[in-house]
XYZ file of C-alpha atoms in Angstrom:
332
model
C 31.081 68.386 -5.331
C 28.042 66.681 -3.106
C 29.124 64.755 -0.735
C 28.610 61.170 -0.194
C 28.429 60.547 4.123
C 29.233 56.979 5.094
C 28.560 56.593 9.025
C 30.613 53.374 9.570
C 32.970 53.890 7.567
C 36.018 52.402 8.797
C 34.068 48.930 9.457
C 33.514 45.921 7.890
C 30.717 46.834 5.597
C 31.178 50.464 5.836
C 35.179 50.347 4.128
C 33.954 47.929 1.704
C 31.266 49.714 0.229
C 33.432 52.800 0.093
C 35.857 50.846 -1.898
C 32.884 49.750 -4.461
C 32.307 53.208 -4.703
C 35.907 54.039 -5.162
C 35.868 51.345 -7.992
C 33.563 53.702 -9.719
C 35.531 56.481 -9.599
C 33.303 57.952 -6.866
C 35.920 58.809 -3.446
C 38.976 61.810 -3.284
C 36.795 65.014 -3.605
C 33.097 63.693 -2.039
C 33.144 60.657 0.532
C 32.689 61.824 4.249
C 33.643 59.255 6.416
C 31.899 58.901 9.835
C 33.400 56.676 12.420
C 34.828 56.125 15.855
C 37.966 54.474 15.707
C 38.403 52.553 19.270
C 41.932 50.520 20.298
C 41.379 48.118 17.834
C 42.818 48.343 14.389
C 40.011 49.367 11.897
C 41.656 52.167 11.151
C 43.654 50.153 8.864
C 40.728 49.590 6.412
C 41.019 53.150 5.341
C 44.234 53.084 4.582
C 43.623 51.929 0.605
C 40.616 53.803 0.047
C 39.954 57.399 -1.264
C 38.009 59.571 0.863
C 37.864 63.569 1.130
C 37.444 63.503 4.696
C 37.404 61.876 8.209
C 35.345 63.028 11.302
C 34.716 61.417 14.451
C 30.644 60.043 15.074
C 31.009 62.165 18.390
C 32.109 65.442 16.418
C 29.281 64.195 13.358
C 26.656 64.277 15.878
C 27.668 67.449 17.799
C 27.935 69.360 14.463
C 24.737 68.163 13.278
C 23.158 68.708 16.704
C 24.713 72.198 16.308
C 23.762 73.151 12.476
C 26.879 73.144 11.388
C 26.414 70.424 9.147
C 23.325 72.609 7.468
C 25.490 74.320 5.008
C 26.489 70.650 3.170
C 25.321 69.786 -0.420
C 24.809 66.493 0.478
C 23.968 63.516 -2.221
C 23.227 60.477 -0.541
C 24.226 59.177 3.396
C 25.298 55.478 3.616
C 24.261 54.904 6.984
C 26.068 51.168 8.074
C 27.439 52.661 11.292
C 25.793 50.912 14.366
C 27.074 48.714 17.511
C 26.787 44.836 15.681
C 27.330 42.839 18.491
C 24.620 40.487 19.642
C 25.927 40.262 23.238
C 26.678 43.366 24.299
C 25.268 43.215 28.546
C 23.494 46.860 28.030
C 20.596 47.342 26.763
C 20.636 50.750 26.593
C 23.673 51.127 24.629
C 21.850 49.242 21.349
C 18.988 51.767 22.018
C 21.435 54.543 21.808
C 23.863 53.153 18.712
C 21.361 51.506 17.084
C 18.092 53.688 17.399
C 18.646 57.441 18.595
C 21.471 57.432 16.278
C 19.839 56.336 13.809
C 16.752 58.694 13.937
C 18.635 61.549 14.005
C 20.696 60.294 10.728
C 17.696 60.126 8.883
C 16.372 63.187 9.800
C 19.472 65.024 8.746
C 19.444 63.394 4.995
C 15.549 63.794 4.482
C 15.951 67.854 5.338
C 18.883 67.777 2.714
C 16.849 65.667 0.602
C 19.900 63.509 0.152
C 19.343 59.688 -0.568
C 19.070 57.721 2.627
C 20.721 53.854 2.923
C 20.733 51.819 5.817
C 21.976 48.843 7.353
C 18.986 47.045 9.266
C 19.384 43.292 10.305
C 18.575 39.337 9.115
C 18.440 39.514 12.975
C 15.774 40.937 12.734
C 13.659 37.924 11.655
C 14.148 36.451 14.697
C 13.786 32.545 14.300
C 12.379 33.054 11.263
C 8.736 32.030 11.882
C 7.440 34.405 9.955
C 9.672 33.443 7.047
C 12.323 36.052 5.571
C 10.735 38.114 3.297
C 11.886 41.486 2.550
C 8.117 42.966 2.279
C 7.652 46.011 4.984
C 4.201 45.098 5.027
C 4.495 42.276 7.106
C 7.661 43.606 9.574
C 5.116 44.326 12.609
C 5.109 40.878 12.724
C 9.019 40.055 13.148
C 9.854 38.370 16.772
C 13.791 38.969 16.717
C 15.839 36.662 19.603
C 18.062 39.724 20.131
C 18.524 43.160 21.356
C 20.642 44.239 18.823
C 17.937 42.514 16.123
C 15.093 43.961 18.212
C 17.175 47.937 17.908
C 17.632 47.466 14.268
C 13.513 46.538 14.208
C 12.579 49.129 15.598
C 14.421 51.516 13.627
C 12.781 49.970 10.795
C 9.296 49.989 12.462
C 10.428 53.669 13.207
C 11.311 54.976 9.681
C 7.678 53.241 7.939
C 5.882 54.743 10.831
C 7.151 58.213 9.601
C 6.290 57.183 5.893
C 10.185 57.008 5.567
C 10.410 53.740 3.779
C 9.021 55.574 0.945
C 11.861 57.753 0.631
C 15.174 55.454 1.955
C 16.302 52.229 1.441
C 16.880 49.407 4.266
C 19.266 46.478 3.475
C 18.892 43.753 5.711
C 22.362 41.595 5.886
C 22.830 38.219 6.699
C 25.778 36.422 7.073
C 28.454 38.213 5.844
C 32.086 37.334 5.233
C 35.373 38.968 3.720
C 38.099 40.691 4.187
C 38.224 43.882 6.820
C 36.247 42.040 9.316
C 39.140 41.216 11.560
C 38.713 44.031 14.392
C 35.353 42.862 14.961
C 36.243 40.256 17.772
C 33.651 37.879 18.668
C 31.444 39.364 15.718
C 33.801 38.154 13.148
C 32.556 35.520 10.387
C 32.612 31.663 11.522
C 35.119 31.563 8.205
C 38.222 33.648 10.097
C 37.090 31.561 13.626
C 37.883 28.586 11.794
C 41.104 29.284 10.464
C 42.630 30.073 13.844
C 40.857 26.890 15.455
C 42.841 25.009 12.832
C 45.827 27.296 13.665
C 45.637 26.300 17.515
C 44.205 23.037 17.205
C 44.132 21.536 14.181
C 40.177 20.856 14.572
C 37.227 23.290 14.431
C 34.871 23.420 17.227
C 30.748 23.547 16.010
C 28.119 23.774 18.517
C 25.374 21.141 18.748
C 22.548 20.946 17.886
C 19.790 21.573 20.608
C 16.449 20.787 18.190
C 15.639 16.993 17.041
C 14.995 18.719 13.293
C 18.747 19.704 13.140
C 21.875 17.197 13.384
C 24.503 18.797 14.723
C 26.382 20.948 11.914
C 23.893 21.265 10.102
C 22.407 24.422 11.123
C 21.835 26.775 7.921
C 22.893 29.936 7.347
C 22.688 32.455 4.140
C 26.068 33.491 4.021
C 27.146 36.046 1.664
C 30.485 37.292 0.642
C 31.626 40.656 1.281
C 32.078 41.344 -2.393
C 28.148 40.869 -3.154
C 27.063 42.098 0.102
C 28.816 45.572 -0.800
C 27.688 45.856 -4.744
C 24.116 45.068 -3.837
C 24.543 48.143 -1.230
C 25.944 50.379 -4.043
C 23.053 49.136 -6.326
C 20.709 51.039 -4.260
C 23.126 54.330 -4.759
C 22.851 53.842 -8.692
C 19.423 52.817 -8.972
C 17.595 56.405 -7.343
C 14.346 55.526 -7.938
C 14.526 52.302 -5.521
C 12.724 52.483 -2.374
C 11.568 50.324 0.763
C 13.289 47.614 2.693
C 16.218 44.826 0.710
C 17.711 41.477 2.025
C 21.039 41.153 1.351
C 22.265 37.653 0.607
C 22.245 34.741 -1.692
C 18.776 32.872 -1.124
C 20.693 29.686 -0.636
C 21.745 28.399 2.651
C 24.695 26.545 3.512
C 25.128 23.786 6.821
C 28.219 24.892 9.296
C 29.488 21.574 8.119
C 29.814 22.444 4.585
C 31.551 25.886 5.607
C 34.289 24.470 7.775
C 34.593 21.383 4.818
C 35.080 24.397 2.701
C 37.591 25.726 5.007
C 39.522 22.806 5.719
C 39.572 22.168 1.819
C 41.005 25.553 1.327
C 44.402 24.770 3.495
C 44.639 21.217 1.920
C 43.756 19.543 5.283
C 41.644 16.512 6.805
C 38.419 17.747 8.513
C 38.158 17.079 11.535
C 34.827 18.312 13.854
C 34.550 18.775 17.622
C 30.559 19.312 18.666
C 30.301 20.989 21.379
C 27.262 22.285 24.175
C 25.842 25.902 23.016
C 26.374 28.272 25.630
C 23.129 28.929 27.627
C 22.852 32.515 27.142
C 22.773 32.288 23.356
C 20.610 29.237 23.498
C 17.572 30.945 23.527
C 18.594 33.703 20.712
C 20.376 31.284 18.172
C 19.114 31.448 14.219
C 19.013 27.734 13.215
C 18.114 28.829 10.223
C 17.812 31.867 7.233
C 17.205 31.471 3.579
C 16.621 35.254 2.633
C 13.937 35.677 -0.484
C 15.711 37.618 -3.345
C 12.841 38.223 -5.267
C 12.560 41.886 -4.321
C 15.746 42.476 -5.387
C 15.447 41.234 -8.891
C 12.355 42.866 -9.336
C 14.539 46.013 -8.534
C 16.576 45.060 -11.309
C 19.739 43.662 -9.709
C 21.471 40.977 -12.060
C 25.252 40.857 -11.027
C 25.202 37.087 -10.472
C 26.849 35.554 -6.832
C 30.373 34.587 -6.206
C 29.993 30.650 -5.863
C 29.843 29.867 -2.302
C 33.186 27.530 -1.662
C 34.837 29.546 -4.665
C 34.322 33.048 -1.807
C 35.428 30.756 0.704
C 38.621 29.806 -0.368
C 39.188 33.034 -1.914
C 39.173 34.771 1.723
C 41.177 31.759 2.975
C 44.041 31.892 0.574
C 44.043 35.590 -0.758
C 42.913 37.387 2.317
C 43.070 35.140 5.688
C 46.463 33.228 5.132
C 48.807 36.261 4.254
C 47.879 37.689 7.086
C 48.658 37.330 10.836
C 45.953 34.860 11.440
C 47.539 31.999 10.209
C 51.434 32.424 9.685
C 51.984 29.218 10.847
C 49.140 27.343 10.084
C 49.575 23.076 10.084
C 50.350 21.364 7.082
């Protein structure tokens, strides 16, 4: 059988889109999963899925650095793996994860001639002055806030330079949610945040807003579920003839107010808000706003409609977020 590589594979996106795949009866004899499983406990989000393999990104790279990797008939590489914190303190490490990684990736699936998907950013929009539009054309112009938007960038700036874009597919994800996201620390949605605020506190804490065209709250984000983030991925697996850069999302932003209303809603409580100072050195790097253009996409021909936005919500509340850990004891 060809294989099917997925670098990030034991992640948030990365498991998910493995088990969309699995879902189509794609998984036992071809998925390659590529990962490096740390002391947290995303190892756990392989444990459903169907996979032929497992090899550590360290032993990927040193294999494909050797050759040994040559010999593969490989189909298409998923390539989602990639260090998605915003505040990691080195630099050098994004360039590394992010970039090198990333080159050498692509180079390996257009010498197999396999198809070539990979996660870029909504971080990389920066504040969004230049709007959010999906067309490559314009991406020279992108200012992100960030270094991990600015590594994702320049991957993308990167792969058009080479005349890659023609041959790969970027997806550019915004705010995603859902279930397997729970190793991810400090990178993990404002939805599973929330439910342990209300676990500790019984309030949820929002930061404040620091620009007179934004009341505090009411900052917008796209926010898309896990569910649609991962079939719009495997769209671009289906649908060969699909090339150049995607955003992933819904087009329609949502306030931080309406998401924790959503939340509180969800466990049949009172909202209560606490606004609260934004901490200086995310200040200057905080998105006050993304509304990602779909266009593109439907001109690609993707049609699966959205999972309503509070319906996802309390979905990952009550099916996913309360039977777990998180919230055994949540108040009533």
């Amino acid at each position: 059988m060809k294989k099917i590589i997925v670098t990030g594979g034991a992640g948030f996106i990365g498991s998910a889109v493995i088990r969309e795949l699995n879902r189509m009866g794609v998984g036992s004899g071809e998925i390659i999963v590529v990962d490096h499983l740390d002391e947290s406990d995303k190892w756990k989000n392989l444990v459903r899925l169907k996979f032929a393999d497992y090899m550590e990104k360290d032993d990927f790279l040193k294999n494909l650095a050797e050759g040994k990797l040559d010999t593969w008939d490989v189909d298409t590489v998923f390539h989602i793996g990639a260090c998605s914190s915003t505040i990691h303190p080195d630099k050098r490490y994004y360039i590394k994860n992010n970039f090198e990684y990333s080159k050498f990736v692509a180079e390996y699936a257009f010498r197999k001639n396999a198809r070539f998907i990979y996660a870029s950013s909504a971080a990389t929009y920066g504040a969004g002055e230049e709007g959010f539009s999906d067309d490559e054309s314009q991406i020279e112009k992108l200012r992100p806030l960030n270094m991990y938007g600015y590594s994702k960038h320049l991957f993308d700036l990167w792969l058009k330079e080479k005349g890659g874009l023609k041959k790969a597919v970027g997806l550019k994800y915004f705010n995603v949610f859902g279930p397997n996201e729970y190793h991810k620390g400090e990178m993990r949605s404002f939805v599973v945040k929330a439910c342990e605020q209300i676990a500790s506190t019984n309030k949820i804490r929002l930061f404040k807003s620091h620009r007179p065209d934004f009341k505090d709250g009411e900052q917008k984000r796209d926010f898309i579920y896990i569910k649609d983030a991962s079939a719009m991925t495997v769209f671009f697996y289906e649908k060969r003839d699909v090339t150049g850069i995607y955003n992933i999302a819904t087009g329609e932003p949502h306030t931080f107010n309406e998401l924790v209303g959503v939340v509180f809603d969800a466990l049949g409580l009172k909202a209560q808000i606490e606004y609260i100072d934004m901490p200086p050195e995310i200040k200057n790097q905080y998105q006050y706003f993304t509304k990602a253009e779909m266009s593109k996409l439907k001109a690609a021909g993707y049609r699966k409609p959205f999972y309503d936005f509070a319906a996802a919500v309390k979905e990952y509340v009550n099916d996913y977020i309360l039977p777990s850990k998180f919230l055994a004891d949540y108040p009533k």
